[in-house]
JSON list of C-alpha atoms in Angstrom, two decimals:
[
{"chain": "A", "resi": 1, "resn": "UNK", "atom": "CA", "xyz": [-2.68, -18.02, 0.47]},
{"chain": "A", "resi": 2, "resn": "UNK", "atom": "CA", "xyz": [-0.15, -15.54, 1.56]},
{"chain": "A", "resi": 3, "resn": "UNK", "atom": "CA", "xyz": [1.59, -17.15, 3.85]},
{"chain": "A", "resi": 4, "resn": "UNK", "atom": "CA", "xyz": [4.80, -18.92, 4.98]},
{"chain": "A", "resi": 5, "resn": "UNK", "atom": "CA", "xyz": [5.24, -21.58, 7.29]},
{"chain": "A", "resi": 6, "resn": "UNK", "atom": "CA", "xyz": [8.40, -22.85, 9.38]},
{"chain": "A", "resi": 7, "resn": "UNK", "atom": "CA", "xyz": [8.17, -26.00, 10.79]},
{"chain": "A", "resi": 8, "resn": "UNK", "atom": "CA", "xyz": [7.24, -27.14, 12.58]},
{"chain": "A", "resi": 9, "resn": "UNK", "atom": "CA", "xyz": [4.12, -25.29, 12.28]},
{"chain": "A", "resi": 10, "resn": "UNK", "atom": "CA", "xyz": [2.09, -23.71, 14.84]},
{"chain": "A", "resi": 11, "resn": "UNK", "atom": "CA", "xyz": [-1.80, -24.51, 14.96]},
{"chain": "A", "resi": 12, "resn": "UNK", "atom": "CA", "xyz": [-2.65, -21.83, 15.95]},
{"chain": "A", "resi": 13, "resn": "UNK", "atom": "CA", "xyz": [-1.14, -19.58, 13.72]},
{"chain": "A", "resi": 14, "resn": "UNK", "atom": "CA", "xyz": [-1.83, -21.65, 10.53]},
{"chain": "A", "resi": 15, "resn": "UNK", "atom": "CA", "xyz": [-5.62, -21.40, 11.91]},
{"chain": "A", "resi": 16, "resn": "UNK", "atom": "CA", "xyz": [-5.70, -17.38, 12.16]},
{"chain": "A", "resi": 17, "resn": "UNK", "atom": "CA", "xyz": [-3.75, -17.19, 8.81]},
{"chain": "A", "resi": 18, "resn": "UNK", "atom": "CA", "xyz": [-6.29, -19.73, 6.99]},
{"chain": "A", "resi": 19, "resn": "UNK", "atom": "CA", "xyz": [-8.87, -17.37, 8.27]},
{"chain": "A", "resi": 20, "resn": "UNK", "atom": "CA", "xyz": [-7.16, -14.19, 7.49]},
{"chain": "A", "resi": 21, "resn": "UNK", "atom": "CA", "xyz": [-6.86, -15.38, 3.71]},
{"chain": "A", "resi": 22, "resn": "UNK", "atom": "CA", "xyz": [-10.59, -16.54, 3.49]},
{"chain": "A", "resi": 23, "resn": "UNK", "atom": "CA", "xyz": [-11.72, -13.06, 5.04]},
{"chain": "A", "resi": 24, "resn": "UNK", "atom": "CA", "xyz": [-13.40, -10.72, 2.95]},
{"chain": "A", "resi": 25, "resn": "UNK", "atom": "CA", "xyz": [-11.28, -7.16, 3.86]},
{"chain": "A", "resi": 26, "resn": "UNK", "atom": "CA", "xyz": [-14.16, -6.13, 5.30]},
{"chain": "A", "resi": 27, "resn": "UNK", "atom": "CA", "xyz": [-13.56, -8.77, 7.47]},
{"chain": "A", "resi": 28, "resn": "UNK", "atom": "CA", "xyz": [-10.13, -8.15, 8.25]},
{"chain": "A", "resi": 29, "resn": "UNK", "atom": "CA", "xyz": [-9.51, -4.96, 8.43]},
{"chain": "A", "resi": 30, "resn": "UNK", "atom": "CA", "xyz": [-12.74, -3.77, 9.87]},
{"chain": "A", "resi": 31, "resn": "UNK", "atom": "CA", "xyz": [-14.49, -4.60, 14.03]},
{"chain": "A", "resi": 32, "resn": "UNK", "atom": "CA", "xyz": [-12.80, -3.71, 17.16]},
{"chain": "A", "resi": 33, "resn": "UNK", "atom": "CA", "xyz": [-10.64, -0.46, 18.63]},
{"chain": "A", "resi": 34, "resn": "UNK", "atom": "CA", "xyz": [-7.56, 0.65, 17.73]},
{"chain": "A", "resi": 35, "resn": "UNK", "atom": "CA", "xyz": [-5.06, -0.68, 19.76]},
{"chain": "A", "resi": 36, "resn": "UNK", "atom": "CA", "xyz": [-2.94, 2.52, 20.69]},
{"chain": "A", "resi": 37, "resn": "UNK", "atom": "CA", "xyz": [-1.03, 1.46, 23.84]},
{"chain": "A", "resi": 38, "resn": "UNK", "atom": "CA", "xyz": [0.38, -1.40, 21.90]},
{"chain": "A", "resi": 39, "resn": "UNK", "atom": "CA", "xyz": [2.29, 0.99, 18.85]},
{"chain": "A", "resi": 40, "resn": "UNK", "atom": "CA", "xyz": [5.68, 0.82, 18.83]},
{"chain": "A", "resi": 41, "resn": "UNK", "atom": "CA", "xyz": [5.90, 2.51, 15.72]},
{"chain": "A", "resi": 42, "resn": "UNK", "atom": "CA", "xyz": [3.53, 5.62, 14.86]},
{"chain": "A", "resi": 43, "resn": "UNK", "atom": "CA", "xyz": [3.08, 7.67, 11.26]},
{"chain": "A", "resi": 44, "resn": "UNK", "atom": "CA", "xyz": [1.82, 11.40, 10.78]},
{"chain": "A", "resi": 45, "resn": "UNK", "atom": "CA", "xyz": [1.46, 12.51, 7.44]},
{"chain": "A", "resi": 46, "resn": "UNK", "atom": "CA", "xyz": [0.09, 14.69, 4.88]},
{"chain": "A", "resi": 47, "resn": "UNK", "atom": "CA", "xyz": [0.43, 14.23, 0.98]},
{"chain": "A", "resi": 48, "resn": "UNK", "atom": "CA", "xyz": [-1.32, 16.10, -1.90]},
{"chain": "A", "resi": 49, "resn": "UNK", "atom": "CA", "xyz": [-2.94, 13.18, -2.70]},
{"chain": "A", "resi": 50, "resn": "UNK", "atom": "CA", "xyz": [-2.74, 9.65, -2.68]},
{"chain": "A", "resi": 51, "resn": "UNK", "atom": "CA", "xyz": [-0.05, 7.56, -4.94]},
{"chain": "A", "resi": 52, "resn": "UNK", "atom": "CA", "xyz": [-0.50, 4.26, -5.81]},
{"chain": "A", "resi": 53, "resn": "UNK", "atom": "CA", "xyz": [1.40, 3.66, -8.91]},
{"chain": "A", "resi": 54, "resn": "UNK", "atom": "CA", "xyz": [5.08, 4.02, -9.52]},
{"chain": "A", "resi": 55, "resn": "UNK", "atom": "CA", "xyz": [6.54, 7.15, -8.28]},
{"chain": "A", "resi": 56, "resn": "UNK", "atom": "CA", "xyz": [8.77, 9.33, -5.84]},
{"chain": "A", "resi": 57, "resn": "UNK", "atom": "CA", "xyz": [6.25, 10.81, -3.29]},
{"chain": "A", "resi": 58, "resn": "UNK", "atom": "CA", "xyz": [7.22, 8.26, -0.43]},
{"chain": "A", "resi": 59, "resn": "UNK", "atom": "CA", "xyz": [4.26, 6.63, 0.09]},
{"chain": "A", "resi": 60, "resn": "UNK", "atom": "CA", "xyz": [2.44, 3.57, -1.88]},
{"chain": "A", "resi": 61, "resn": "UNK", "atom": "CA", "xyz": [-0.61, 1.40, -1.41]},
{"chain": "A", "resi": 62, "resn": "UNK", "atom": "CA", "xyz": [-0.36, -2.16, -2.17]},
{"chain": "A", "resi": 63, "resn": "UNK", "atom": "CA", "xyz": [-3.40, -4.85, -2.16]},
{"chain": "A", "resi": 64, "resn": "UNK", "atom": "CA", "xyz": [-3.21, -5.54, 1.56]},
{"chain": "A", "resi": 65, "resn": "UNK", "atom": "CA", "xyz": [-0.54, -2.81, 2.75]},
{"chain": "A", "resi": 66, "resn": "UNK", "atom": "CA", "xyz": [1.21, 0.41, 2.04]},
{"chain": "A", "resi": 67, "resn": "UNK", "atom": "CA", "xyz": [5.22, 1.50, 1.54]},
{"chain": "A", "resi": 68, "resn": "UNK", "atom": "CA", "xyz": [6.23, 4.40, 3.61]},
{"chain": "A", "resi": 69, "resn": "UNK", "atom": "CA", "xyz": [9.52, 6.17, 2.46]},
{"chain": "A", "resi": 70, "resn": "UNK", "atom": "CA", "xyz": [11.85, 6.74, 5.64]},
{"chain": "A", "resi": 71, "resn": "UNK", "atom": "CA", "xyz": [15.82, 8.30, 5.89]},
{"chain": "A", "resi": 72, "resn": "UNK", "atom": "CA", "xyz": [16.14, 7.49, 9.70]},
{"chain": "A", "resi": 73, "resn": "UNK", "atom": "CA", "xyz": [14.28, 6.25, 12.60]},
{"chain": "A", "resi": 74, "resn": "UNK", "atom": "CA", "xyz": [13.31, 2.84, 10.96]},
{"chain": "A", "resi": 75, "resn": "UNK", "atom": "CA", "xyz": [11.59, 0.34, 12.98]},
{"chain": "A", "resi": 76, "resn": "UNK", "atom": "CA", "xyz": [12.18, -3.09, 13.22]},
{"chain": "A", "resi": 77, "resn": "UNK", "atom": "CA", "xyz": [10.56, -5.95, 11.35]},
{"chain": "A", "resi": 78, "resn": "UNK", "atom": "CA", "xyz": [6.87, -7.17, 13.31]},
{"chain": "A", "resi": 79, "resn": "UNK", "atom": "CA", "xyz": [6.58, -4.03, 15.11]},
{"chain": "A", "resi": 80, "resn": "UNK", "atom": "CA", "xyz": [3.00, -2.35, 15.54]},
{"chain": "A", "resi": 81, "resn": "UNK", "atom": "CA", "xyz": [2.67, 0.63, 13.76]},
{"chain": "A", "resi": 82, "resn": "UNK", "atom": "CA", "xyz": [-0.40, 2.91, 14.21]},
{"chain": "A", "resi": 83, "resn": "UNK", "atom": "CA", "xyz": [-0.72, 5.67, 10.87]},
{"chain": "A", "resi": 84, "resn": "UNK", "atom": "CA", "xyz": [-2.86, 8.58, 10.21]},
{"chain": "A", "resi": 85, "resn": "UNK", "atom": "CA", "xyz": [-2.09, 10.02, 6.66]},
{"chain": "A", "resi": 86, "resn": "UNK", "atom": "CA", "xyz": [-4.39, 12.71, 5.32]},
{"chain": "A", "resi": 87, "resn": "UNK", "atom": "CA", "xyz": [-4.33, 13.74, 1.73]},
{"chain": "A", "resi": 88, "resn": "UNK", "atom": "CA", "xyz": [-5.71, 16.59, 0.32]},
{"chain": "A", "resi": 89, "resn": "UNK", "atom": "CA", "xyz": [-6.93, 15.54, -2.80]},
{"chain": "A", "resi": 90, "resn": "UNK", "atom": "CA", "xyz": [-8.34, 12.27, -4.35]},
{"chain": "A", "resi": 91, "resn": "UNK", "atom": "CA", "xyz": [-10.59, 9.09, -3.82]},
{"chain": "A", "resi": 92, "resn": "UNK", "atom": "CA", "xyz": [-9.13, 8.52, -0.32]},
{"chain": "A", "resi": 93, "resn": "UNK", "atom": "CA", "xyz": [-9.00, 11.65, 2.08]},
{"chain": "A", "resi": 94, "resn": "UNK", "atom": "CA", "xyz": [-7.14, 9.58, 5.03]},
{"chain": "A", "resi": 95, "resn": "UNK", "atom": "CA", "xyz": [-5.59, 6.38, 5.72]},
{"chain": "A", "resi": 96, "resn": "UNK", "atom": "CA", "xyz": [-5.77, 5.74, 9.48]},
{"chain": "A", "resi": 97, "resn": "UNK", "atom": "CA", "xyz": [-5.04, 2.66, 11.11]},
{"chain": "A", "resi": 98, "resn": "UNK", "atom": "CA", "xyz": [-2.84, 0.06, 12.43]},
{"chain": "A", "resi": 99, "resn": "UNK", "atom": "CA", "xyz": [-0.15, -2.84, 10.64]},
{"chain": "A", "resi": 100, "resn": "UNK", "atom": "CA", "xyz": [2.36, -4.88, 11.36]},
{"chain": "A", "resi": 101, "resn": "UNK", "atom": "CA", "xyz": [5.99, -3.63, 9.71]},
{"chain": "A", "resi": 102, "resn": "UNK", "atom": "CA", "xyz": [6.88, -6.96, 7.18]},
{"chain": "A", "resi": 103, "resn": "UNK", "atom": "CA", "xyz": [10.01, -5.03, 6.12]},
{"chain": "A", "resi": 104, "resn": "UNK", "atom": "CA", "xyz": [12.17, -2.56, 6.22]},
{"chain": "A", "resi": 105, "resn": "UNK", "atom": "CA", "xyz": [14.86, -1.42, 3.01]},
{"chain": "A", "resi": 106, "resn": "UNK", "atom": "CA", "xyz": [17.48, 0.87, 5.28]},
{"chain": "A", "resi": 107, "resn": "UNK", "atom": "CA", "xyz": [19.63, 2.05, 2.49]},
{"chain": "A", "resi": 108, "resn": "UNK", "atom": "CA", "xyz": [17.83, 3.38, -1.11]},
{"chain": "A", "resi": 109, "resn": "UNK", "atom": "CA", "xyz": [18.75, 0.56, -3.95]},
{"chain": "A", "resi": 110, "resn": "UNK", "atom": "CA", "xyz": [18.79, 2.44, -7.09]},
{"chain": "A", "resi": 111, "resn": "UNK", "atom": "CA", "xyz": [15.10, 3.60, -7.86]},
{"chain": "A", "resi": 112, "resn": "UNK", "atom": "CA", "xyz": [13.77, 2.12, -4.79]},
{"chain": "A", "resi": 113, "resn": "UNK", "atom": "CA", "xyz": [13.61, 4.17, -1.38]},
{"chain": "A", "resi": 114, "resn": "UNK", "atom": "CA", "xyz": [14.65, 3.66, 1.94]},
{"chain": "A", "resi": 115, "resn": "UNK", "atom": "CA", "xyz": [11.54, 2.63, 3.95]},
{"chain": "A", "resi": 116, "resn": "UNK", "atom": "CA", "xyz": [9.12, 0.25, 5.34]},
{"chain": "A", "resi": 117, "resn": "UNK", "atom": "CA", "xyz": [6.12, -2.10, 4.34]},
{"chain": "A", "resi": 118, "resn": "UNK", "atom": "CA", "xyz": [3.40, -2.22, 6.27]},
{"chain": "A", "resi": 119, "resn": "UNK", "atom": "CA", "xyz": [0.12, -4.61, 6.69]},
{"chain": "A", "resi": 120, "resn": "UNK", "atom": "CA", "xyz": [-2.81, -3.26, 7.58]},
{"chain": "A", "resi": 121, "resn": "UNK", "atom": "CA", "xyz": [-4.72, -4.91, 10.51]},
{"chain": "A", "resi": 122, "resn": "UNK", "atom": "CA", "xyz": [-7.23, -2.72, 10.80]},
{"chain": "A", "resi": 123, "resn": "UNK", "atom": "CA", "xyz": [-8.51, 0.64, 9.36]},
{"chain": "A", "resi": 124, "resn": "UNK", "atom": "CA", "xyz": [-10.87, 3.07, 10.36]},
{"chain": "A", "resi": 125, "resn": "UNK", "atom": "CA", "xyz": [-14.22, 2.59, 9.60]},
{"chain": "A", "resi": 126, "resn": "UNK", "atom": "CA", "xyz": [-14.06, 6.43, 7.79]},
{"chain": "A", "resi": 127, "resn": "UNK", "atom": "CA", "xyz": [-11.17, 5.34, 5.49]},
{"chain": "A", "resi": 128, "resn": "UNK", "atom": "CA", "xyz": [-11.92, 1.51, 5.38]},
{"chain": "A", "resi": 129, "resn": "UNK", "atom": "CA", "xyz": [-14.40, 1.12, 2.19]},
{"chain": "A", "resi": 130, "resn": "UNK", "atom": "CA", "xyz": [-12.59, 4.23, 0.48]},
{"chain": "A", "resi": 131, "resn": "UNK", "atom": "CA", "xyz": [-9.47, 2.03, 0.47]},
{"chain": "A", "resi": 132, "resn": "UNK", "atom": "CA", "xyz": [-11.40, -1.13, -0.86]},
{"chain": "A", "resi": 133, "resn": "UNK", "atom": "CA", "xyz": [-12.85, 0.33, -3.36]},
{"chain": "A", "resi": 134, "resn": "UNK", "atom": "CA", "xyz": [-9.53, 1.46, -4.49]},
{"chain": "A", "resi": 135, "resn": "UNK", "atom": "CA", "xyz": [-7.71, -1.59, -3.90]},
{"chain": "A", "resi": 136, "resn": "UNK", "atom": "CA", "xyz": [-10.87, -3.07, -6.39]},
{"chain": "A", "resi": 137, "resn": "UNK", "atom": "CA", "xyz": [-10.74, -1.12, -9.24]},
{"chain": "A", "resi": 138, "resn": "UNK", "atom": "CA", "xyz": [-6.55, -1.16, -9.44]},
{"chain": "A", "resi": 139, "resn": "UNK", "atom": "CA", "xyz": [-6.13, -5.06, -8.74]},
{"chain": "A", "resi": 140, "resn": "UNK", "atom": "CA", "xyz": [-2.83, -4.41, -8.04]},
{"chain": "A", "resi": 141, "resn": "UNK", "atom": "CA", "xyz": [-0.27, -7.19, -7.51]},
{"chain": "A", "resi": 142, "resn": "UNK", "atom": "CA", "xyz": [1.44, -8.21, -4.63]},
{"chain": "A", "resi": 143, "resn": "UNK", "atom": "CA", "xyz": [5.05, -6.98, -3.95]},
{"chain": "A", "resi": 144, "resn": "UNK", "atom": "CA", "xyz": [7.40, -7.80, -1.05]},
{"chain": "A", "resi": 145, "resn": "UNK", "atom": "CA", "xyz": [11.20, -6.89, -1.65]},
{"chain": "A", "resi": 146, "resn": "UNK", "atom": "CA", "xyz": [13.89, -9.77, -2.41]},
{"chain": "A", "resi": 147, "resn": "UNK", "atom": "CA", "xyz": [16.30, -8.88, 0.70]}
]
């Protein structure tokens, strides 16, 4: 499970992320309406097409997020980030959706770039099986920064 746990723990939240980790991403990131008036964090981009291996374009896909290279204006860890990022090239046209920011890097370390991880919560239902399919064939690992 990807997950970590103060204590003492909270039911509730053990509960949603026991389900969360046993949903198919279907599942998860799929169902409902984007939340707009919640965003305290929003993303417009374009790209020539979408990157997710190693390399200096500024934005990355992971298995269950994406990395989103920033120089200023970073937001804070938890906030609610809405992102629409077209590309114009590739298996995956868009990314649209909304996350929760896990981290932010505010200073570049070497090769890595200033920025901020996001988890996606939901993504639109045009973009949505695109992105699985994706996420399928790469099996890529899962990476959160040592900070």
């Amino acid at each position: 499970m990807d997950a970590i746990f103060a204590k003492p723990f909270d039911r509730k939240m053990l509960m949603t992320a026991v389900v969360r980790a046993i949903s198919s991403k279907e599942e998860k990131w799929g169902g409902g309406t984007f939340k707009d008036a919640g965003v305290d964090f929003r993303i417009d981009l374009k790209f020539p097409e979408l990157n997710y291996s190693a390399g200096g374009q500024g934005l990355h896909i992971g298995r269950g997020g994406l990395f989103v290279a920033l120089n200023e204006n970073f937001p804070v860890v938890k906030a609610r980030a809405a992102f629409s990022i077209s590309f114009s090239q590739g298996e995956v046209d868009s990314l649209d959706g909304e996350g929760v920011v896990r981290w932010v890097r505010a200073q570049a370390a070497g090769a890595d770039q200033s920025g901020c991880g996001i988890e996606f919560e939901q993504l639109s239902d045009r973009c949505r099986q695109p992105v699985i399919n994706l996420l399928r064939r790469i099996k890529m690992k899962a990476f959160i920064p040592k900070n």
